[in-house]
């Protein structure tokens, strides 16, 4: 995983106002360039446009030269993300509402196109973080390395990188022999295991670096789709939100990301007075190291099958997403919630019960693609609660967008922020009670945040990680002081605060930087 260094919040706060720290800004010229490029074109910008990053780049360049006795020839930047609302519904086909954050993964690399090894094309990786070991392998061996990785433990950082490499090469239809050596240095600034997409940012950065190395020409949407599939090599059945916003984000706006019938991003301007604060609970969660995430995907898929079967759909096993089921039935989200109550009981299901309802043999059900990845026989499967959350959360996403785009009488955003906050609070309650993916540390942060914020919720997969809070600029300082004294100093000591809390603004997506 990439290393993490968070912004120091007090430096970004001036008399209650919020400003993006200087080192996270692109120059004015670069903003014009980004606005001018084709909507699906991955932007290429001069490295010099990345203002305030000179020291970081120089450190990485020095590390690269020490490892490879050469200078990098290309640079890639991919941001992390925070999801404002719409959790655990992307893999069900429903739209989500993320924005890119300033924290990112920087990759620099070089290639050679003449043979340098008898074992085929070689990939060499190094990470600026001292805690991460270097890695080297033949490109021909990447698939077997991923397939044979140790299960049940957090994957090493280089495995995420290999996912991006493999997915890109497989989709380029180019001979791997075109590039005989790729040398890569990674510097990650997205907090790991915090629900801010550090893993996906690394996969996307690896994929884009491979695209540049092999001189490929994919656009943003195609790369997002490739990376969403690529990350599944690590064993997590994600839905595609992280990869979509990583490539499609634009500064100053969040996006409604839709997946059905095809990937699409719609820019949404947030209320002018809105401030989003991200706070890390410091309870770490790793989707690929446990089965919790995949179990939720399996529960939602099973709910879709049962409702489809009960509604008389003959090919019900072909429907693996709840949105596909909704479209097949031609009913509203509210009607889908009624079908949940009609067909799914609140008591946990067993695999045997699900198999009987579907008219299948138990072993046949357990051997299906996703089910085979998890031990479904040993966990309670709460289909009613999971499906209910999905349909209600999907409604909250569209309501969130509607409020953002509504006109405000007299130019006062306070009522708008209040309505957005209510949706965020309802989202967290649902994630805690229906989806059961919160954590005591997250809930503690949520309760401390309520007096200062319009709304607050866990963000990311959950089971640890971060909260995202919406509040007015005027309340930021008091809120940060409360978090510092009553959560971080109390639970972890003074030094933990500045590395755990930051104010963020919507940032740009993946960029190729040219020296």
CSV table of C-alpha atoms in Angstrom, one decimal:
chain,number,residue,atom,x,y,z
A,1,UNK,CA,0.0,0.0,0.0
A,2,UNK,CA,1.1,3.5,-0.6
A,3,UNK,CA,2.5,5.5,2.3
A,4,UNK,CA,0.4,8.2,4.0
A,5,UNK,CA,1.0,11.8,4.9
A,6,UNK,CA,-2.0,13.9,5.7
A,7,UNK,CA,-2.4,17.7,5.5
A,8,UNK,CA,-1.9,19.6,8.7
A,9,UNK,CA,-5.3,21.1,9.2
A,10,UNK,CA,-4.5,24.2,11.2
A,11,UNK,CA,-2.3,25.5,8.4
A,12,UNK,CA,-5.3,25.4,6.0
A,13,UNK,CA,-7.6,27.3,8.3
A,14,UNK,CA,-7.5,31.1,8.6
A,15,UNK,CA,-10.0,32.9,10.8
A,16,UNK,CA,-12.6,30.3,10.1
A,17,UNK,CA,-12.2,30.3,6.4
A,18,UNK,CA,-11.1,27.4,4.4
A,19,UNK,CA,-8.5,27.5,1.6
A,20,UNK,CA,-6.8,24.8,-0.4
A,21,UNK,CA,-3.2,24.5,0.7
A,22,UNK,CA,-0.7,25.9,-1.8
A,23,UNK,CA,1.0,22.6,-2.4
A,24,UNK,CA,-2.3,21.1,-3.7
A,25,UNK,CA,-2.9,23.7,-6.4
A,26,UNK,CA,-2.3,23.4,-10.1
A,27,UNK,CA,-1.4,26.7,-11.7
A,28,UNK,CA,-4.0,28.9,-13.4
A,29,UNK,CA,-2.6,28.0,-16.8
A,30,UNK,CA,-3.0,24.3,-16.1
A,31,UNK,CA,-6.6,24.8,-15.1
A,32,UNK,CA,-7.3,26.4,-18.5
A,33,UNK,CA,-5.6,23.4,-20.2
A,34,UNK,CA,-7.8,21.0,-18.2
A,35,UNK,CA,-10.9,22.9,-19.1
A,36,UNK,CA,-9.9,22.8,-22.8
A,37,UNK,CA,-9.1,19.1,-23.2
A,38,UNK,CA,-11.7,16.6,-24.6
A,39,UNK,CA,-14.0,15.3,-21.9
A,40,UNK,CA,-12.7,11.8,-22.1
A,41,UNK,CA,-9.1,12.6,-22.8
A,42,UNK,CA,-6.6,11.9,-19.9
A,43,UNK,CA,-5.0,15.3,-19.5
A,44,UNK,CA,-1.2,15.8,-20.0
A,45,UNK,CA,0.3,18.8,-18.2
A,46,UNK,CA,3.8,20.1,-17.6
A,47,UNK,CA,5.2,18.9,-14.3
A,48,UNK,CA,6.0,22.6,-13.5
A,49,UNK,CA,2.2,23.3,-13.3
A,50,UNK,CA,2.1,21.2,-10.1
A,51,UNK,CA,2.8,24.1,-7.8
A,52,UNK,CA,4.3,23.5,-4.4
A,53,UNK,CA,5.3,19.9,-5.1
A,54,UNK,CA,8.9,20.7,-6.0
A,55,UNK,CA,10.4,19.2,-2.8
A,56,UNK,CA,8.3,16.1,-3.0
A,57,UNK,CA,9.2,15.5,-6.7
A,58,UNK,CA,12.9,16.1,-6.0
A,59,UNK,CA,12.9,13.6,-3.2
A,60,UNK,CA,11.2,11.0,-5.4
A,61,UNK,CA,13.6,11.7,-8.2
A,62,UNK,CA,16.5,11.2,-5.9
A,63,UNK,CA,15.1,7.9,-4.6
A,64,UNK,CA,14.5,6.8,-8.2
A,65,UNK,CA,18.1,7.6,-9.2
A,66,UNK,CA,19.5,5.8,-6.2
A,67,UNK,CA,17.6,2.7,-7.0
A,68,UNK,CA,17.8,2.6,-10.8
A,69,UNK,CA,20.9,4.8,-11.6
A,70,UNK,CA,18.8,6.8,-14.1
A,71,UNK,CA,16.2,9.6,-14.2
A,72,UNK,CA,12.5,9.0,-14.7
A,73,UNK,CA,11.0,9.9,-18.0
A,74,UNK,CA,7.3,10.1,-17.1
A,75,UNK,CA,5.1,11.0,-14.1
A,76,UNK,CA,1.6,10.1,-13.1
A,77,UNK,CA,-0.7,11.6,-10.5
A,78,UNK,CA,-3.9,9.9,-9.3
A,79,UNK,CA,-6.0,11.3,-6.4
A,80,UNK,CA,-7.8,9.5,-3.6
A,81,UNK,CA,-11.5,10.2,-3.1
A,82,UNK,CA,-14.2,10.8,-0.5
A,83,UNK,CA,-17.7,9.6,-1.2
A,84,UNK,CA,-20.2,12.2,0.1
A,85,UNK,CA,-23.2,9.8,-0.1
A,86,UNK,CA,-24.1,6.5,-1.8
A,87,UNK,CA,-22.2,3.8,0.1
A,88,UNK,CA,-22.2,0.1,-0.8
A,89,UNK,CA,-24.5,0.7,-3.8
A,90,UNK,CA,-22.1,1.0,-6.7
A,91,UNK,CA,-21.7,-2.8,-7.0
A,92,UNK,CA,-25.5,-3.0,-7.1
A,93,UNK,CA,-25.5,-0.7,-10.1
A,94,UNK,CA,-26.7,2.5,-8.5
A,95,UNK,CA,-25.2,6.0,-8.7
A,96,UNK,CA,-22.8,7.4,-6.2
A,97,UNK,CA,-21.7,10.9,-5.2
A,98,UNK,CA,-17.9,11.2,-4.7
A,99,UNK,CA,-15.3,13.9,-5.2
A,100,UNK,CA,-11.5,13.6,-5.6
A,101,UNK,CA,-9.4,14.8,-2.7
A,102,UNK,CA,-6.0,16.5,-2.8
A,103,UNK,CA,-4.2,13.5,-1.3
A,104,UNK,CA,-2.8,11.4,-4.1
A,105,UNK,CA,-0.4,8.7,-5.5
A,106,UNK,CA,2.5,9.9,-7.5
A,107,UNK,CA,4.2,7.4,-9.8
A,108,UNK,CA,7.4,8.1,-11.8
A,109,UNK,CA,9.0,5.7,-14.2
A,110,UNK,CA,11.1,4.9,-17.2
A,111,UNK,CA,11.2,2.1,-19.8
A,112,UNK,CA,13.7,0.4,-22.1
A,113,UNK,CA,12.7,-1.1,-25.4
A,114,UNK,CA,15.7,-3.3,-26.0
A,115,UNK,CA,16.2,-6.7,-24.4
A,116,UNK,CA,17.8,-6.6,-21.0
A,117,UNK,CA,16.8,-10.0,-19.6
A,118,UNK,CA,16.6,-13.6,-20.8
A,119,UNK,CA,13.4,-14.1,-18.8
A,120,UNK,CA,11.3,-11.7,-20.8
A,121,UNK,CA,10.0,-8.2,-19.9
A,122,UNK,CA,10.9,-7.1,-16.4
A,123,UNK,CA,9.0,-4.8,-13.9
A,124,UNK,CA,11.0,-3.2,-11.0
A,125,UNK,CA,9.1,-1.4,-8.3
A,126,UNK,CA,10.3,0.8,-5.4
A,127,UNK,CA,8.4,2.8,-2.9
A,128,UNK,CA,9.5,6.1,-1.2
A,129,UNK,CA,8.1,4.8,2.1
A,130,UNK,CA,10.8,3.0,4.1
A,131,UNK,CA,8.3,0.5,5.3
A,132,UNK,CA,7.6,-0.9,1.9
A,133,UNK,CA,10.0,-3.4,0.3
A,134,UNK,CA,11.2,-3.2,-3.3
A,135,UNK,CA,9.8,-5.7,-5.7
A,136,UNK,CA,10.9,-7.2,-9.1
A,137,UNK,CA,9.3,-9.7,-11.4
A,138,UNK,CA,8.8,-10.8,-14.9
A,139,UNK,CA,5.7,-9.3,-16.5
A,140,UNK,CA,4.9,-12.8,-17.8
A,141,UNK,CA,4.6,-14.0,-14.1
A,142,UNK,CA,2.1,-11.3,-12.9
A,143,UNK,CA,-1.0,-13.3,-13.3
A,144,UNK,CA,0.3,-16.3,-11.4
A,145,UNK,CA,1.7,-14.0,-8.7
A,146,UNK,CA,-1.8,-12.5,-8.1
A,147,UNK,CA,-3.6,-15.9,-8.4
A,148,UNK,CA,-1.2,-17.5,-5.9
A,149,UNK,CA,-1.1,-14.7,-3.3
A,150,UNK,CA,-1.6,-15.6,0.3
A,151,UNK,CA,-5.2,-15.4,1.2
A,152,UNK,CA,-6.7,-13.9,4.4
A,153,UNK,CA,-4.0,-11.3,4.9
A,154,UNK,CA,-3.6,-7.7,3.8
A,155,UNK,CA,-2.0,-7.7,0.3
A,156,UNK,CA,1.5,-6.2,0.0
A,157,UNK,CA,1.5,-2.8,-1.8
A,158,UNK,CA,3.1,-4.2,-4.9
A,159,UNK,CA,0.2,-6.6,-5.6
A,160,UNK,CA,-2.1,-3.7,-6.1
A,161,UNK,CA,0.4,-2.3,-8.6
A,162,UNK,CA,0.5,-5.6,-10.4
A,163,UNK,CA,-3.3,-5.5,-10.7
A,164,UNK,CA,-3.1,-2.2,-12.7
A,165,UNK,CA,-0.3,-3.5,-14.9
A,166,UNK,CA,-2.0,-6.8,-15.8
A,167,UNK,CA,-5.4,-5.2,-16.5
A,168,UNK,CA,-3.9,-2.6,-18.8
A,169,UNK,CA,-1.6,-4.9,-20.8
A,170,UNK,CA,-4.5,-7.4,-21.3
A,171,UNK,CA,-6.7,-4.7,-22.8
A,172,UNK,CA,-4.1,-3.1,-25.0
A,173,UNK,CA,-3.6,-6.1,-27.4
A,174,UNK,CA,0.1,-5.2,-27.6
A,175,UNK,CA,3.0,-7.6,-27.4
A,176,UNK,CA,4.6,-7.5,-24.0
A,177,UNK,CA,7.9,-7.6,-25.8
A,178,UNK,CA,7.5,-4.0,-26.9
A,179,UNK,CA,8.8,-2.9,-23.5
A,180,UNK,CA,11.5,-5.0,-22.0
A,181,UNK,CA,12.1,-3.1,-18.8
A,182,UNK,CA,9.9,-0.8,-16.7
A,183,UNK,CA,11.3,0.9,-13.6
A,184,UNK,CA,8.8,2.5,-11.2
A,185,UNK,CA,8.9,4.6,-8.1
A,186,UNK,CA,5.7,5.2,-6.0
A,187,UNK,CA,5.0,7.9,-3.5
A,188,UNK,CA,1.5,7.6,-1.9
A,189,UNK,CA,-0.1,10.3,0.1
A,190,UNK,CA,-3.6,8.8,0.5
A,191,UNK,CA,-4.1,7.4,4.1
A,192,UNK,CA,-4.2,3.6,3.8
A,193,UNK,CA,-7.1,1.5,5.1
A,194,UNK,CA,-9.1,4.7,5.8
A,195,UNK,CA,-11.9,4.5,3.2
A,196,UNK,CA,-10.4,7.1,0.9
A,197,UNK,CA,-9.5,4.8,-1.9
A,198,UNK,CA,-5.7,4.4,-1.4
A,199,UNK,CA,-5.7,0.9,-2.9
A,200,UNK,CA,-7.7,2.0,-6.0
A,201,UNK,CA,-5.6,5.1,-6.5
A,202,UNK,CA,-2.5,2.9,-6.6
A,203,UNK,CA,-4.2,0.5,-9.0
A,204,UNK,CA,-5.2,3.4,-11.3
A,205,UNK,CA,-1.8,5.0,-11.1
A,206,UNK,CA,-0.2,1.6,-12.0
A,207,UNK,CA,-2.6,1.2,-14.9
A,208,UNK,CA,-2.0,4.7,-16.3
A,209,UNK,CA,1.7,4.4,-15.9
A,210,UNK,CA,1.6,1.1,-17.9
A,211,UNK,CA,-0.5,2.9,-20.5
A,212,UNK,CA,2.1,5.5,-20.9
A,213,UNK,CA,5.0,3.0,-20.9
A,214,UNK,CA,3.3,1.0,-23.6
A,215,UNK,CA,2.1,4.1,-25.5
A,216,UNK,CA,-1.6,3.2,-25.2
A,217,UNK,CA,-4.4,5.5,-26.1
A,218,UNK,CA,-7.4,4.8,-23.8
A,219,UNK,CA,-9.7,7.5,-22.5
A,220,UNK,CA,-10.8,8.2,-19.0
A,221,UNK,CA,-14.0,6.1,-19.0
A,222,UNK,CA,-12.2,3.1,-20.6
A,223,UNK,CA,-9.4,3.3,-18.1
A,224,UNK,CA,-11.9,3.5,-15.2
A,225,UNK,CA,-13.6,0.4,-16.5
A,226,UNK,CA,-10.3,-1.4,-16.9
A,227,UNK,CA,-9.2,-0.5,-13.4
A,228,UNK,CA,-12.5,-1.5,-11.8
A,229,UNK,CA,-12.1,-5.0,-13.3
A,230,UNK,CA,-8.3,-5.1,-12.6
A,231,UNK,CA,-8.7,-4.5,-8.9
A,232,UNK,CA,-10.8,-7.7,-8.7
A,233,UNK,CA,-7.5,-9.6,-9.3
A,234,UNK,CA,-6.8,-8.9,-5.6
A,235,UNK,CA,-10.1,-10.6,-4.6
A,236,UNK,CA,-12.4,-7.7,-3.9
A,237,UNK,CA,-15.7,-7.4,-5.8
A,238,UNK,CA,-15.9,-3.6,-5.9
A,239,UNK,CA,-18.4,-1.7,-8.0
A,240,UNK,CA,-16.3,0.9,-9.8
A,241,UNK,CA,-16.9,4.1,-8.0
A,242,UNK,CA,-13.2,4.6,-6.9
A,243,UNK,CA,-11.8,4.1,-10.3
A,244,UNK,CA,-14.4,6.2,-12.0
A,245,UNK,CA,-13.8,9.3,-9.9
A,246,UNK,CA,-10.1,8.8,-10.0
A,247,UNK,CA,-10.1,9.3,-13.7
A,248,UNK,CA,-13.2,11.5,-14.2
A,249,UNK,CA,-12.9,14.0,-11.4
A,250,UNK,CA,-12.7,17.8,-12.1
A,251,UNK,CA,-11.6,20.5,-9.7
A,252,UNK,CA,-14.4,22.4,-8.0
A,253,UNK,CA,-17.2,19.8,-8.5
A,254,UNK,CA,-18.4,16.5,-7.0
A,255,UNK,CA,-19.8,14.1,-9.5
A,256,UNK,CA,-22.8,11.8,-9.8
A,257,UNK,CA,-21.3,8.7,-11.1
A,258,UNK,CA,-23.7,6.3,-12.9
A,259,UNK,CA,-22.9,2.8,-14.0
A,260,UNK,CA,-26.0,1.6,-15.9
A,261,UNK,CA,-26.5,1.4,-18.8
A,262,UNK,CA,-22.9,2.7,-19.1
A,263,UNK,CA,-20.4,4.6,-17.1
A,264,UNK,CA,-21.1,8.3,-16.9
A,265,UNK,CA,-20.1,11.2,-14.7
A,266,UNK,CA,-22.2,14.3,-14.2
A,267,UNK,CA,-20.6,17.4,-12.6
A,268,UNK,CA,-22.4,18.8,-9.6
A,269,UNK,CA,-21.5,22.1,-8.0
A,270,UNK,CA,-21.6,22.0,-4.2
A,271,UNK,CA,-23.1,24.8,-2.1
A,272,UNK,CA,-20.6,27.7,-1.8
A,273,UNK,CA,-20.6,27.7,2.0
A,274,UNK,CA,-20.2,23.9,2.3
A,275,UNK,CA,-17.0,22.7,4.0
A,276,UNK,CA,-16.2,19.0,4.2
A,277,UNK,CA,-13.9,17.7,6.9
A,278,UNK,CA,-12.5,14.2,6.8
A,279,UNK,CA,-11.5,12.6,10.1
A,280,UNK,CA,-9.7,9.2,10.3
A,281,UNK,CA,-11.0,7.0,13.2
A,282,UNK,CA,-7.6,5.2,13.1
A,283,UNK,CA,-9.5,1.9,13.1
A,284,UNK,CA,-8.0,0.3,10.0
A,285,UNK,CA,-10.0,-1.8,7.6
A,286,UNK,CA,-8.7,-3.7,4.6
A,287,UNK,CA,-11.3,-5.0,2.2
A,288,UNK,CA,-9.0,-7.5,0.6
A,289,UNK,CA,-7.9,-9.0,4.0
A,290,UNK,CA,-11.4,-10.0,5.2
A,291,UNK,CA,-14.5,-11.4,3.7
A,292,UNK,CA,-16.9,-8.7,5.1
A,293,UNK,CA,-17.0,-6.7,1.9
A,294,UNK,CA,-17.6,-9.7,-0.4
A,295,UNK,CA,-20.2,-11.1,2.0
A,296,UNK,CA,-22.2,-7.8,1.5
A,297,UNK,CA,-22.0,-8.2,-2.3
A,298,UNK,CA,-23.1,-11.8,-2.0
A,299,UNK,CA,-26.1,-10.8,0.2
A,300,UNK,CA,-27.2,-8.1,-2.3
A,301,UNK,CA,-26.8,-10.6,-5.2
A,302,UNK,CA,-28.8,-13.2,-3.3
A,303,UNK,CA,-31.6,-10.7,-2.6
A,304,UNK,CA,-31.8,-9.8,-6.3
A,305,UNK,CA,-32.1,-13.5,-7.2
A,306,UNK,CA,-34.9,-14.2,-4.7
A,307,UNK,CA,-37.0,-11.2,-5.6
A,308,UNK,CA,-36.5,-11.9,-9.3
A,309,UNK,CA,-37.5,-15.6,-8.7
A,310,UNK,CA,-40.6,-14.5,-6.7
A,311,UNK,CA,-41.6,-12.0,-9.4
A,312,UNK,CA,-41.5,-14.8,-12.0
A,313,UNK,CA,-38.3,-13.9,-13.9
A,314,UNK,CA,-37.2,-17.1,-15.5
A,315,UNK,CA,-33.5,-16.2,-16.0
A,316,UNK,CA,-33.2,-14.8,-12.4
A,317,UNK,CA,-29.6,-16.0,-12.0
A,318,UNK,CA,-28.6,-13.7,-14.8
A,319,UNK,CA,-29.6,-10.7,-12.6
A,320,UNK,CA,-26.7,-10.0,-10.3
A,321,UNK,CA,-27.4,-6.3,-9.6
A,322,UNK,CA,-30.4,-4.8,-7.8
A,323,UNK,CA,-30.6,-1.9,-10.3
A,324,UNK,CA,-30.8,-4.4,-13.2
A,325,UNK,CA,-33.7,-6.1,-11.3
A,326,UNK,CA,-35.4,-2.7,-10.8
A,327,UNK,CA,-35.1,-1.9,-14.5
A,328,UNK,CA,-36.4,-5.4,-15.5
A,329,UNK,CA,-39.5,-4.9,-13.3
A,330,UNK,CA,-40.0,-1.3,-14.4
A,331,UNK,CA,-40.8,0.0,-10.9
A,332,UNK,CA,-39.6,2.9,-8.7
A,333,UNK,CA,-37.1,2.7,-5.9
A,334,UNK,CA,-39.9,3.0,-3.4
A,335,UNK,CA,-41.7,0.1,-5.0
A,336,UNK,CA,-38.5,-1.9,-4.8
A,337,UNK,CA,-38.4,-1.2,-1.0
A,338,UNK,CA,-41.9,-2.6,-0.8
A,339,UNK,CA,-40.8,-5.8,-2.6
A,340,UNK,CA,-38.1,-6.2,-0.1
A,341,UNK,CA,-40.7,-6.2,2.7
A,342,UNK,CA,-42.9,-8.5,0.7
A,343,UNK,CA,-40.4,-11.2,-0.2
A,344,UNK,CA,-37.4,-11.0,2.2
A,345,UNK,CA,-37.8,-11.8,5.9
A,346,UNK,CA,-35.8,-9.9,8.5
A,347,UNK,CA,-34.3,-13.0,10.1
A,348,UNK,CA,-31.0,-14.1,8.7
A,349,UNK,CA,-31.0,-16.6,5.9
A,350,UNK,CA,-28.9,-19.8,5.7
A,351,UNK,CA,-27.3,-20.9,2.4
A,352,UNK,CA,-29.6,-23.9,2.5
A,353,UNK,CA,-32.7,-21.7,2.7
A,354,UNK,CA,-31.6,-19.5,-0.1
A,355,UNK,CA,-30.8,-22.6,-2.3
A,356,UNK,CA,-34.3,-24.1,-1.5
A,357,UNK,CA,-36.0,-20.8,-2.5
A,358,UNK,CA,-34.0,-20.7,-5.8
A,359,UNK,CA,-34.6,-24.4,-6.5
A,360,UNK,CA,-30.9,-25.1,-6.4
A,361,UNK,CA,-28.6,-27.6,-4.8
A,362,UNK,CA,-26.7,-26.1,-1.9
A,363,UNK,CA,-23.3,-27.1,-3.3
A,364,UNK,CA,-24.3,-25.6,-6.7
A,365,UNK,CA,-25.1,-22.3,-5.0
A,366,UNK,CA,-21.8,-22.3,-3.0
A,367,UNK,CA,-19.8,-22.9,-6.1
A,368,UNK,CA,-21.1,-19.9,-8.0
A,369,UNK,CA,-18.4,-17.3,-8.8
A,370,UNK,CA,-18.8,-14.9,-5.9
A,371,UNK,CA,-20.1,-17.4,-3.4
A,372,UNK,CA,-16.9,-19.6,-3.9
A,373,UNK,CA,-14.8,-16.7,-2.6
A,374,UNK,CA,-16.4,-16.6,0.8
A,375,UNK,CA,-17.5,-19.1,3.4
A,376,UNK,CA,-21.2,-18.2,3.2
A,377,UNK,CA,-22.1,-21.3,5.3
A,378,UNK,CA,-20.7,-19.7,8.4
A,379,UNK,CA,-22.1,-16.2,8.3
A,380,UNK,CA,-25.7,-15.0,8.8
A,381,UNK,CA,-27.0,-13.6,5.5
A,382,UNK,CA,-29.3,-10.6,6.2
A,383,UNK,CA,-30.8,-10.1,2.8
A,384,UNK,CA,-33.7,-7.9,3.9
A,385,UNK,CA,-31.5,-5.4,5.7
A,386,UNK,CA,-28.9,-5.1,2.9
A,387,UNK,CA,-31.4,-4.7,0.1
A,388,UNK,CA,-33.4,-2.2,2.1
A,389,UNK,CA,-30.3,-0.1,2.6
A,390,UNK,CA,-29.4,-0.2,-1.1
A,391,UNK,CA,-32.8,1.1,-2.3
A,392,UNK,CA,-33.1,3.8,0.3
A,393,UNK,CA,-29.5,4.9,-0.1
A,394,UNK,CA,-29.9,5.1,-3.9
A,395,UNK,CA,-32.9,7.5,-3.3
A,396,UNK,CA,-30.7,9.6,-1.0
A,397,UNK,CA,-28.1,10.0,-3.7
A,398,UNK,CA,-30.5,11.5,-6.2
A,399,UNK,CA,-32.1,13.7,-3.5
A,400,UNK,CA,-28.6,15.0,-2.6
A,401,UNK,CA,-28.0,16.0,-6.2
A,402,UNK,CA,-31.4,17.6,-6.4
A,403,UNK,CA,-30.7,19.8,-3.4
A,404,UNK,CA,-27.3,20.8,-4.6
A,405,UNK,CA,-28.8,22.0,-7.9
A,406,UNK,CA,-31.8,23.7,-6.4
A,407,UNK,CA,-32.1,27.5,-6.3
A,408,UNK,CA,-31.9,29.1,-2.9
A,409,UNK,CA,-34.1,32.2,-2.1
A,410,UNK,CA,-32.0,35.2,-1.1
A,411,UNK,CA,-28.7,33.4,-1.8
A,412,UNK,CA,-28.7,31.7,1.7
A,413,UNK,CA,-27.3,28.2,1.6
A,414,UNK,CA,-27.9,27.4,5.2
A,415,UNK,CA,-31.2,25.6,4.6
A,416,UNK,CA,-29.6,23.7,1.7
A,417,UNK,CA,-26.8,22.5,3.9
A,418,UNK,CA,-29.2,21.5,6.6
A,419,UNK,CA,-31.1,19.3,4.1
A,420,UNK,CA,-27.9,17.7,2.7
A,421,UNK,CA,-26.8,17.0,6.3
A,422,UNK,CA,-30.0,15.2,7.1
A,423,UNK,CA,-29.4,12.9,4.2
A,424,UNK,CA,-25.9,12.2,5.3
A,425,UNK,CA,-27.0,11.4,8.9
A,426,UNK,CA,-29.7,9.1,7.5
A,427,UNK,CA,-27.1,7.4,5.4
A,428,UNK,CA,-24.9,6.7,8.4
A,429,UNK,CA,-27.8,5.3,10.4
A,430,UNK,CA,-28.6,2.9,7.6
A,431,UNK,CA,-25.0,1.9,7.2
A,432,UNK,CA,-24.7,1.3,11.0
A,433,UNK,CA,-28.0,-0.5,11.5
A,434,UNK,CA,-29.0,-2.1,8.2
A,435,UNK,CA,-25.6,-2.7,6.5
A,436,UNK,CA,-23.7,-3.2,9.8
A,437,UNK,CA,-20.4,-1.8,8.4
A,438,UNK,CA,-19.7,0.8,11.0
A,439,UNK,CA,-17.3,0.6,13.9
A,440,UNK,CA,-17.3,1.8,17.6
A,441,UNK,CA,-14.6,4.3,16.8
A,442,UNK,CA,-16.6,5.7,13.8
A,443,UNK,CA,-19.7,5.9,15.9
A,444,UNK,CA,-17.8,7.8,18.6
A,445,UNK,CA,-16.5,10.3,16.1
A,446,UNK,CA,-20.1,10.7,14.7
A,447,UNK,CA,-21.5,11.5,18.1
A,448,UNK,CA,-18.8,14.1,18.8
A,449,UNK,CA,-19.4,15.7,15.4
A,450,UNK,CA,-23.2,16.1,15.6
A,451,UNK,CA,-23.3,19.4,17.6
A,452,UNK,CA,-20.9,21.1,15.1
A,453,UNK,CA,-22.1,19.8,11.8
A,454,UNK,CA,-25.1,19.7,9.5
A,455,UNK,CA,-24.5,16.1,8.8
A,456,UNK,CA,-21.8,13.4,9.2
A,457,UNK,CA,-21.4,9.8,8.1
A,458,UNK,CA,-18.9,7.1,7.6
A,459,UNK,CA,-17.3,7.2,4.1
A,460,UNK,CA,-15.8,4.3,2.2
A,461,UNK,CA,-16.5,0.6,2.9
A,462,UNK,CA,-16.6,1.0,6.6
A,463,UNK,CA,-15.5,-1.4,9.4
A,464,UNK,CA,-13.1,1.4,10.3
A,465,UNK,CA,-11.6,4.2,8.3
A,466,UNK,CA,-13.0,7.8,8.0
A,467,UNK,CA,-16.0,9.9,8.6
A,468,UNK,CA,-16.9,12.9,6.4
A,469,UNK,CA,-18.7,15.9,8.0
A,470,UNK,CA,-20.5,18.8,6.4
A,471,UNK,CA,-20.4,22.1,8.2
A,472,UNK,CA,-20.3,25.9,7.8
A,473,UNK,CA,-16.9,27.6,7.5
A,474,UNK,CA,-17.6,29.5,10.7
A,475,UNK,CA,-17.8,26.3,12.8
A,476,UNK,CA,-14.7,24.6,11.5
A,477,UNK,CA,-12.2,25.8,14.1
A,478,UNK,CA,-14.4,24.8,17.1
A,479,UNK,CA,-15.1,21.5,15.5
A,480,UNK,CA,-11.4,20.7,14.9
A,481,UNK,CA,-10.6,21.7,18.5
A,482,UNK,CA,-13.3,19.3,19.8
A,483,UNK,CA,-12.0,16.4,17.7
A,484,UNK,CA,-8.5,17.1,18.8
A,485,UNK,CA,-9.2,17.2,22.6
A,486,UNK,CA,-12.1,14.7,22.9
A,487,UNK,CA,-11.1,12.1,20.4
A,488,UNK,CA,-7.5,12.1,19.3
A,489,UNK,CA,-5.6,13.3,22.4
A,490,UNK,CA,-7.9,11.2,24.6
A,491,UNK,CA,-7.5,8.0,22.5
A,492,UNK,CA,-4.2,8.3,20.7
A,493,UNK,CA,-2.1,11.2,22.0
A,494,UNK,CA,-1.3,14.7,20.9
A,495,UNK,CA,0.7,13.8,17.7
A,496,UNK,CA,-2.2,11.9,16.1
A,497,UNK,CA,-4.4,14.9,15.3
A,498,UNK,CA,-2.6,16.6,12.4
A,499,UNK,CA,-2.1,13.3,10.6
A,500,UNK,CA,-5.7,12.3,10.9
A,501,UNK,CA,-8.0,15.2,10.1
A,502,UNK,CA,-8.1,17.5,7.1
A,503,UNK,CA,-10.4,19.9,5.2
A,504,UNK,CA,-10.8,19.0,1.6
A,505,UNK,CA,-12.1,20.5,-1.7
A,506,UNK,CA,-13.0,18.7,-4.9
A,507,UNK,CA,-9.8,18.1,-6.9
A,508,UNK,CA,-8.8,17.0,-10.4
A,509,UNK,CA,-8.6,13.4,-11.5
A,510,UNK,CA,-5.7,11.4,-13.0
A,511,UNK,CA,-3.1,13.4,-14.8
A,512,UNK,CA,0.0,12.6,-16.9
A,513,UNK,CA,2.7,15.1,-15.9
A,514,UNK,CA,5.4,15.8,-18.5
A,515,UNK,CA,8.9,17.0,-17.4
